[in-house]
Amino acid sequence: MNFILTKIYALLLTITYFFTPYVAPALTDPIVVSDPDNAKLTFVAAADPQISNYMLKRDQFLKAMGEDIGNAQCDIDALLFAGDIAENGLKCEYDRVTELLKDTGVKNYIISVGNHDVRLRLYKKTVKTFTSFVNGLNENAGSQLKIDKLNYTYNINGYNFIVLGTDRTEFEESYLSEAQLQWLDDSLAKFSEAGKPVFVVIHQTFKDVHGLPDTWNSPFDWAGSVGDQSNALYYVMNKYQNVILLTGHLHTGFGQYTYEKLGNIHSVNLPSATINNKDGVYNENGIGFFVEVYDNEVLFRARNFNKGEFVKDCDFSIPLV
């Protein structure tokens, strides 16, 4: 069945590229580090590629992102996606993502699961398919990261990433068990260090932030959020300093809903890498951030990977304490 789906997918892609010719990102404004002598860590951050075996125009935006990253004139430590990698959680979709991103030249792939990756699918099969996909990308990159479940931690250049993932199949929200919330608390206690950020990655954000519920077009205050564990998740994370939460799900462009300071938590909602973004001042397809970590700040540099150019008016910086 997977073989047949892959062949059909390849045929449809060929037809799509014939009628909509691919345009590569420009080379005139490549990815470079602002202060290469002092940067401690660099990574690309985006969300929601949602590569689909029938909505094929998305493919070209992820292809451009992969090529733009590959054209970088600096080393990039990681490529991070905050969930919704595949529209339907199908192996042929993940195989296509792998094909588009395997030659970026980044050293690690930090990827969280999203609701599109898990919904309407058996949970155990989701875990097996998703972890195999993540492990394949990292093995190809020469990374030491290897996972066997949807929540995991990884250290790059002395900086820690904590990736959260739903503990059961849900349609829109995540379900974070008491065990996973305790694991998060223990991990933050272990990794928190004065002046050093910890990056927590999950697909959905807290309720009532980043314009919710309006940015989800819903009257319900929980809509578009992580769900019932929103308050519990906030309680755990707010106990620690320099925690930077990276989420997706809302498909909001660069603008007023990108960054919020919530108690001790710095919450960043990442735009979709391939789908039409909205509610921002810059909503083009194929956007995300090039992130540079320094001793006293984390700099988020907005980039249009599809065009191969920085969007300087949408940069922001998070100070470290």
Tab-separated table of C-alpha atoms in Angstrom:
chain	number	residue	atom	x	y	z
A	1	MET	CA	0.000	0.000	0.000
A	2	ASN	CA	2.800	2.440	0.910
A	3	PHE	CA	4.529	1.644	-2.391
A	4	ILE	CA	1.373	2.404	-4.384
A	5	LEU	CA	0.736	5.658	-2.490
A	6	THR	CA	4.322	6.745	-3.059
A	7	LYS	CA	4.067	6.122	-6.808
A	8	ILE	CA	0.773	8.016	-7.069
A	9	TYR	CA	2.237	10.844	-4.983
A	10	ALA	CA	5.281	11.093	-7.280
A	11	LEU	CA	3.076	11.223	-10.377
A	12	LEU	CA	0.910	13.994	-8.936
A	13	LEU	CA	4.001	15.979	-7.967
A	14	THR	CA	5.336	15.713	-11.506
A	15	ILE	CA	2.071	17.049	-12.898
A	16	THR	CA	1.981	19.881	-10.336
A	17	TYR	CA	5.542	20.969	-11.102
A	18	PHE	CA	4.756	20.930	-14.825
A	19	PHE	CA	1.855	23.369	-14.475
A	20	THR	CA	3.446	25.411	-11.653
A	21	PRO	CA	7.181	25.614	-12.367
A	22	TYR	CA	9.397	25.757	-9.300
A	23	VAL	CA	11.303	28.996	-8.625
A	24	ALA	CA	14.377	28.585	-6.422
A	25	PRO	CA	15.108	31.095	-3.616
A	26	ALA	CA	17.428	33.965	-4.515
A	27	LEU	CA	21.116	33.853	-3.602
A	28	THR	CA	21.571	37.592	-3.006
A	29	ASP	CA	20.686	37.604	0.732
A	30	PRO	CA	21.912	34.251	2.087
A	31	ILE	CA	21.638	33.097	5.679
A	32	VAL	CA	24.616	34.410	7.638
A	33	VAL	CA	25.184	34.867	11.369
A	34	SER	CA	24.980	38.460	12.609
A	35	ASP	CA	27.923	38.103	14.994
A	36	PRO	CA	29.761	34.871	14.140
A	37	ASP	CA	32.488	35.427	16.747
A	38	ASN	CA	30.005	35.426	19.626
A	39	ALA	CA	27.092	33.239	18.526
A	40	LYS	CA	26.854	30.088	20.659
A	41	LEU	CA	24.043	28.305	18.799
A	42	THR	CA	22.095	28.781	15.575
A	43	PHE	CA	18.938	27.108	14.319
A	44	VAL	CA	16.076	27.560	11.877
A	45	ALA	CA	12.612	27.525	13.476
A	46	ALA	CA	9.240	27.136	11.752
A	47	ALA	CA	6.072	25.059	12.039
A	48	ASP	CA	3.277	23.377	10.124
A	49	PRO	CA	4.728	22.287	6.793
A	50	GLN	CA	1.785	19.834	6.611
A	51	ILE	CA	3.128	18.173	3.487
A	52	SER	CA	0.197	16.487	1.796
A	53	ASN	CA	-0.240	13.787	-0.792
A	54	TYR	CA	-3.037	15.822	-2.423
A	55	MET	CA	-2.400	19.522	-1.534
A	56	LEU	CA	0.771	19.564	-3.562
A	57	LYS	CA	1.572	23.278	-3.815
A	58	ARG	CA	2.943	23.107	-0.274
A	59	ASP	CA	5.744	20.908	-1.547
A	60	GLN	CA	7.423	23.768	-3.394
A	61	PHE	CA	7.613	25.996	-0.310
A	62	LEU	CA	9.320	23.294	1.733
A	63	LYS	CA	11.631	22.564	-1.190
A	64	ALA	CA	12.597	26.247	-1.260
A	65	MET	CA	13.175	26.246	2.490
A	66	GLY	CA	15.472	23.259	2.213
A	67	GLU	CA	17.425	24.869	-0.613
A	68	ASP	CA	17.670	28.245	1.142
A	69	ILE	CA	19.055	26.563	4.262
A	70	GLY	CA	21.434	24.576	2.082
A	71	ASN	CA	22.656	27.861	0.554
A	72	ALA	CA	23.543	29.291	3.984
A	73	GLN	CA	27.009	30.778	4.300
A	74	CYS	CA	27.414	29.591	7.862
A	75	ASP	CA	27.009	26.407	9.857
A	76	ILE	CA	23.483	25.836	11.180
A	77	ASP	CA	23.240	23.676	14.280
A	78	ALA	CA	19.626	22.561	13.858
A	79	LEU	CA	16.391	22.751	11.937
A	80	LEU	CA	13.395	22.870	14.296
A	81	PHE	CA	9.743	22.291	13.442
A	82	ALA	CA	6.972	22.748	16.013
A	83	GLY	CA	4.614	20.066	14.717
A	84	ASP	CA	2.224	19.241	11.877
A	85	ILE	CA	4.871	17.831	9.609
A	86	ALA	CA	2.494	15.718	7.515
A	87	GLU	CA	-1.110	16.528	6.681
A	88	ASN	CA	-2.334	12.996	7.326
A	89	GLY	CA	0.556	11.296	9.137
A	90	LEU	CA	1.247	9.036	6.149
A	91	LYS	CA	4.624	7.430	5.543
A	92	CYS	CA	4.687	8.665	1.937
A	93	GLU	CA	4.281	12.234	3.226
A	94	TYR	CA	7.153	11.840	5.700
A	95	ASP	CA	9.258	10.282	2.962
A	96	ARG	CA	8.693	13.386	0.855
A	97	VAL	CA	9.664	15.674	3.745
A	98	THR	CA	12.844	13.642	4.158
A	99	GLU	CA	13.631	13.988	0.473
A	100	LEU	CA	13.178	17.769	0.625
A	101	LEU	CA	15.167	18.353	3.829
A	102	LYS	CA	17.879	15.698	3.944
A	103	ASP	CA	20.475	17.835	2.120
A	104	THR	CA	20.104	21.078	4.089
A	105	GLY	CA	23.480	20.614	5.755
A	106	VAL	CA	22.130	21.275	9.260
A	107	LYS	CA	23.657	19.202	12.035
A	108	ASN	CA	20.468	18.173	13.870
A	109	TYR	CA	16.694	17.998	13.355
A	110	ILE	CA	14.535	18.908	16.377
A	111	ILE	CA	10.929	18.066	15.483
A	112	SER	CA	7.753	17.800	17.540
A	113	VAL	CA	4.562	16.014	16.616
A	114	GLY	CA	1.413	17.990	15.756
A	115	ASN	CA	-2.283	17.169	15.680
A	116	HIS	CA	-2.218	16.454	11.930
A	117	ASP	CA	0.501	13.876	12.558
A	118	VAL	CA	-1.607	11.929	15.048
A	119	ARG	CA	-5.316	12.493	14.527
A	120	LEU	CA	-7.469	9.700	13.117
A	121	ARG	CA	-4.537	7.280	13.452
A	122	LEU	CA	-3.562	4.516	15.877
A	123	TYR	CA	-1.297	6.032	18.506
A	124	LYS	CA	1.307	3.238	18.563
A	125	LYS	CA	1.594	3.346	14.783
A	126	THR	CA	1.957	7.137	14.901
A	127	VAL	CA	4.817	6.867	17.385
A	128	LYS	CA	6.584	4.271	15.256
A	129	THR	CA	6.174	6.199	11.992
A	130	PHE	CA	7.062	9.593	13.447
A	131	THR	CA	10.108	8.506	15.436
A	132	SER	CA	11.416	6.573	12.441
A	133	PHE	CA	11.092	9.721	10.321
A	134	VAL	CA	12.921	11.918	12.867
A	135	ASN	CA	15.633	9.316	13.411
A	136	GLY	CA	16.203	8.940	9.680
A	137	LEU	CA	16.809	12.651	9.181
A	138	ASN	CA	19.187	12.813	12.131
A	139	GLU	CA	21.101	9.708	11.124
A	140	ASN	CA	21.597	11.149	7.641
A	141	ALA	CA	22.862	14.408	9.207
A	142	GLY	CA	25.347	12.581	11.447
A	143	SER	CA	23.460	13.641	14.576
A	144	GLN	CA	23.490	11.575	17.754
A	145	LEU	CA	19.793	12.254	18.374
A	146	LYS	CA	17.694	9.091	18.355
A	147	ILE	CA	14.201	8.916	19.839
A	148	ASP	CA	11.704	6.166	20.645
A	149	LYS	CA	8.815	8.327	21.885
A	150	LEU	CA	7.268	11.691	21.099
A	151	ASN	CA	8.700	13.578	24.082
A	152	TYR	CA	12.459	13.822	24.402
A	153	THR	CA	15.367	16.108	25.282
A	154	TYR	CA	18.513	16.948	23.379
A	155	ASN	CA	21.537	19.125	24.049
A	156	ILE	CA	23.278	21.115	21.325
A	157	ASN	CA	26.375	23.178	22.108
A	158	GLY	CA	25.449	23.133	25.797
A	159	TYR	CA	21.865	24.342	25.194
A	160	ASN	CA	18.906	22.114	25.960
A	161	PHE	CA	15.771	21.442	23.934
A	162	ILE	CA	12.752	19.779	25.563
A	163	VAL	CA	10.248	18.415	23.065
A	164	LEU	CA	6.725	17.576	24.230
A	165	GLY	CA	4.272	15.280	22.435
A	166	THR	CA	0.739	14.107	23.027
A	167	ASP	CA	0.356	10.906	25.075
A	168	ARG	CA	-2.657	9.753	23.114
A	169	THR	CA	-4.475	10.398	19.855
A	170	GLU	CA	-6.372	13.694	19.859
A	171	PHE	CA	-8.006	15.611	17.015
A	172	GLU	CA	-6.930	19.238	17.669
A	173	GLU	CA	-5.386	19.403	21.139
A	174	SER	CA	-2.577	17.504	22.866
A	175	TYR	CA	-2.940	15.331	25.924
A	176	LEU	CA	-0.077	15.656	28.388
A	177	SER	CA	-0.208	13.007	31.094
A	178	GLU	CA	0.770	13.696	34.690
A	179	ALA	CA	3.869	11.603	34.036
A	180	GLN	CA	4.937	13.798	31.117
A	181	LEU	CA	4.271	17.008	33.054
A	182	GLN	CA	6.412	15.669	35.915
A	183	TRP	CA	9.104	14.711	33.391
A	184	LEU	CA	8.979	18.282	32.048
A	185	ASP	CA	9.292	19.700	35.569
A	186	ASP	CA	12.256	17.443	36.317
A	187	SER	CA	13.909	18.315	33.004
A	188	LEU	CA	13.512	22.059	33.526
A	189	ALA	CA	14.885	21.774	37.069
A	190	LYS	CA	17.896	19.905	35.713
A	191	PHE	CA	18.573	22.170	32.732
A	192	SER	CA	17.732	25.619	34.099
A	193	GLU	CA	20.838	27.693	34.601
A	194	ALA	CA	21.240	31.404	35.189
A	195	GLY	CA	21.663	33.267	31.936
A	196	LYS	CA	21.034	30.252	29.718
A	197	PRO	CA	17.821	29.574	27.781
A	198	VAL	CA	15.935	26.293	27.695
A	199	PHE	CA	13.825	25.747	24.574
A	200	VAL	CA	10.521	23.910	25.053
A	201	VAL	CA	8.869	22.753	21.826
A	202	ILE	CA	5.225	21.712	21.479
A	203	HIS	CA	2.749	22.152	18.647
A	204	GLN	CA	-0.038	23.969	20.520
A	205	THR	CA	0.344	26.982	22.791
A	206	PHE	CA	-1.453	28.062	25.987
A	207	LYS	CA	-5.040	29.262	25.882
A	208	ASP	CA	-5.770	33.000	25.630
A	209	VAL	CA	-2.367	33.881	24.120
A	210	HIS	CA	-1.163	34.867	20.627
A	211	GLY	CA	-4.598	36.266	19.856
A	212	LEU	CA	-6.509	33.139	20.886
A	213	PRO	CA	-9.315	32.318	20.593
A	214	ASP	CA	-9.830	34.942	17.857
A	215	THR	CA	-6.878	33.693	15.793
A	216	TRP	CA	-8.617	30.305	15.809
A	217	ASN	CA	-11.944	31.900	14.814
A	218	SER	CA	-13.667	30.422	17.828
A	219	PRO	CA	-15.693	31.788	20.774
A	220	PHE	CA	-14.319	29.109	23.137
A	221	ASP	CA	-11.350	30.150	25.272
A	222	TRP	CA	-9.604	26.759	24.976
A	223	ALA	CA	-9.814	26.620	21.158
A	224	GLY	CA	-6.466	26.472	19.352
A	225	SER	CA	-4.570	25.752	22.558
A	226	VAL	CA	-2.880	22.680	23.997
A	227	GLY	CA	-6.215	21.874	25.654
A	228	ASP	CA	-7.103	20.790	29.171
A	229	GLN	CA	-3.481	20.777	30.360
A	230	SER	CA	-2.910	24.445	29.438
A	231	ASN	CA	-2.944	25.715	33.026
A	232	ALA	CA	-0.876	22.803	34.326
A	233	LEU	CA	1.703	23.293	31.574
A	234	TYR	CA	1.935	27.002	32.348
A	235	TYR	CA	2.348	26.311	36.078
A	236	VAL	CA	5.293	23.987	35.498
A	237	MET	CA	7.086	26.211	33.000
A	238	ASN	CA	6.557	29.456	34.892
A	239	LYS	CA	8.610	28.120	37.825
A	240	TYR	CA	11.809	28.633	35.844
A	241	GLN	CA	13.684	31.539	34.244
A	242	ASN	CA	14.771	31.844	30.595
A	243	VAL	CA	12.262	29.308	29.308
A	244	ILE	CA	11.445	29.906	25.646
A	245	LEU	CA	8.329	28.135	24.380
A	246	LEU	CA	8.213	27.432	20.633
A	247	THR	CA	4.802	26.517	19.168
A	248	GLY	CA	2.924	26.486	15.870
A	249	HIS	CA	-0.649	25.445	15.008
A	250	LEU	CA	-2.115	28.955	14.532
A	251	HIS	CA	-0.596	29.789	11.123
A	252	THR	CA	-0.090	33.419	12.117
A	253	GLY	CA	2.409	35.520	10.186
A	254	PHE	CA	5.071	37.840	11.601
A	255	GLY	CA	3.422	40.469	13.777
A	256	GLN	CA	1.702	41.228	17.044
A	257	TYR	CA	0.859	37.582	17.786
A	258	THR	CA	4.374	36.210	17.297
A	259	TYR	CA	5.865	36.886	20.742
A	260	GLU	CA	4.448	37.289	24.250
A	261	LYS	CA	6.053	37.421	27.681
A	262	LEU	CA	3.902	35.363	30.058
A	263	GLY	CA	5.224	35.590	33.595
A	264	ASN	CA	8.683	34.024	33.350
A	265	ILE	CA	7.895	32.352	30.010
A	266	HIS	CA	8.869	33.733	26.617
A	267	SER	CA	6.246	32.380	24.211
A	268	VAL	CA	6.999	32.379	20.474
A	269	ASN	CA	4.394	31.239	17.958
A	270	LEU	CA	6.043	30.154	14.724
A	271	PRO	CA	4.422	30.692	11.307
A	272	SER	CA	3.557	27.924	8.889
A	273	ALA	CA	6.365	26.977	6.542
A	274	THR	CA	4.047	26.247	3.599
A	275	ILE	CA	0.428	27.271	4.262
A	276	ASN	CA	-1.044	30.771	3.881
A	277	ASN	CA	-0.350	32.647	7.107
A	278	LYS	CA	-2.698	35.270	8.546
A	279	ASP	CA	-3.231	37.880	11.267
A	280	GLY	CA	0.257	39.375	10.931
A	281	VAL	CA	1.890	42.318	9.216
A	282	TYR	CA	3.783	39.862	6.987
A	283	ASN	CA	1.843	36.771	5.975
A	284	GLU	CA	3.676	35.329	2.965
A	285	ASN	CA	4.225	31.610	2.441
A	286	GLY	CA	7.508	29.955	3.298
A	287	ILE	CA	8.474	31.991	6.365
A	288	GLY	CA	10.130	31.258	9.691
A	289	PHE	CA	13.058	32.375	11.833
A	290	PHE	CA	16.810	32.061	11.854
A	291	VAL	CA	17.637	31.994	15.563
A	292	GLU	CA	20.980	33.082	17.008
A	293	VAL	CA	21.809	32.425	20.669
A	294	TYR	CA	24.276	34.660	22.498
A	295	ASP	CA	25.384	34.957	26.125
A	296	ASN	CA	22.879	37.730	26.883
A	297	GLU	CA	20.094	37.305	24.299
A	298	VAL	CA	18.303	35.057	21.832
A	299	LEU	CA	17.856	36.820	18.505
A	300	PHE	CA	14.967	35.803	16.225
A	301	ARG	CA	15.634	36.963	12.656
A	302	ALA	CA	12.567	36.746	10.426
A	303	ARG	CA	13.188	35.139	7.056
A	304	ASN	CA	11.302	34.371	3.884
A	305	PHE	CA	12.926	31.060	2.921
A	306	ASN	CA	10.843	30.861	-0.228
A	307	LYS	CA	12.370	34.070	-1.591
A	308	GLY	CA	15.742	33.704	0.126
A	309	GLU	CA	15.683	36.989	2.039
A	310	PHE	CA	15.522	38.341	5.578
A	311	VAL	CA	12.480	40.344	6.688
A	312	LYS	CA	14.322	42.778	8.915
A	313	ASP	CA	11.346	44.755	10.237
A	314	CYS	CA	10.019	41.599	11.930
A	315	ASP	CA	13.086	40.613	13.986
A	316	PHE	CA	12.951	40.544	17.776
A	317	SER	CA	15.263	39.700	20.660
A	318	ILE	CA	14.683	37.932	23.994
A	319	PRO	CA	17.016	39.086	26.819
A	320	LEU	CA	18.423	36.481	29.190
A	321	VAL	CA	18.607	36.920	32.961
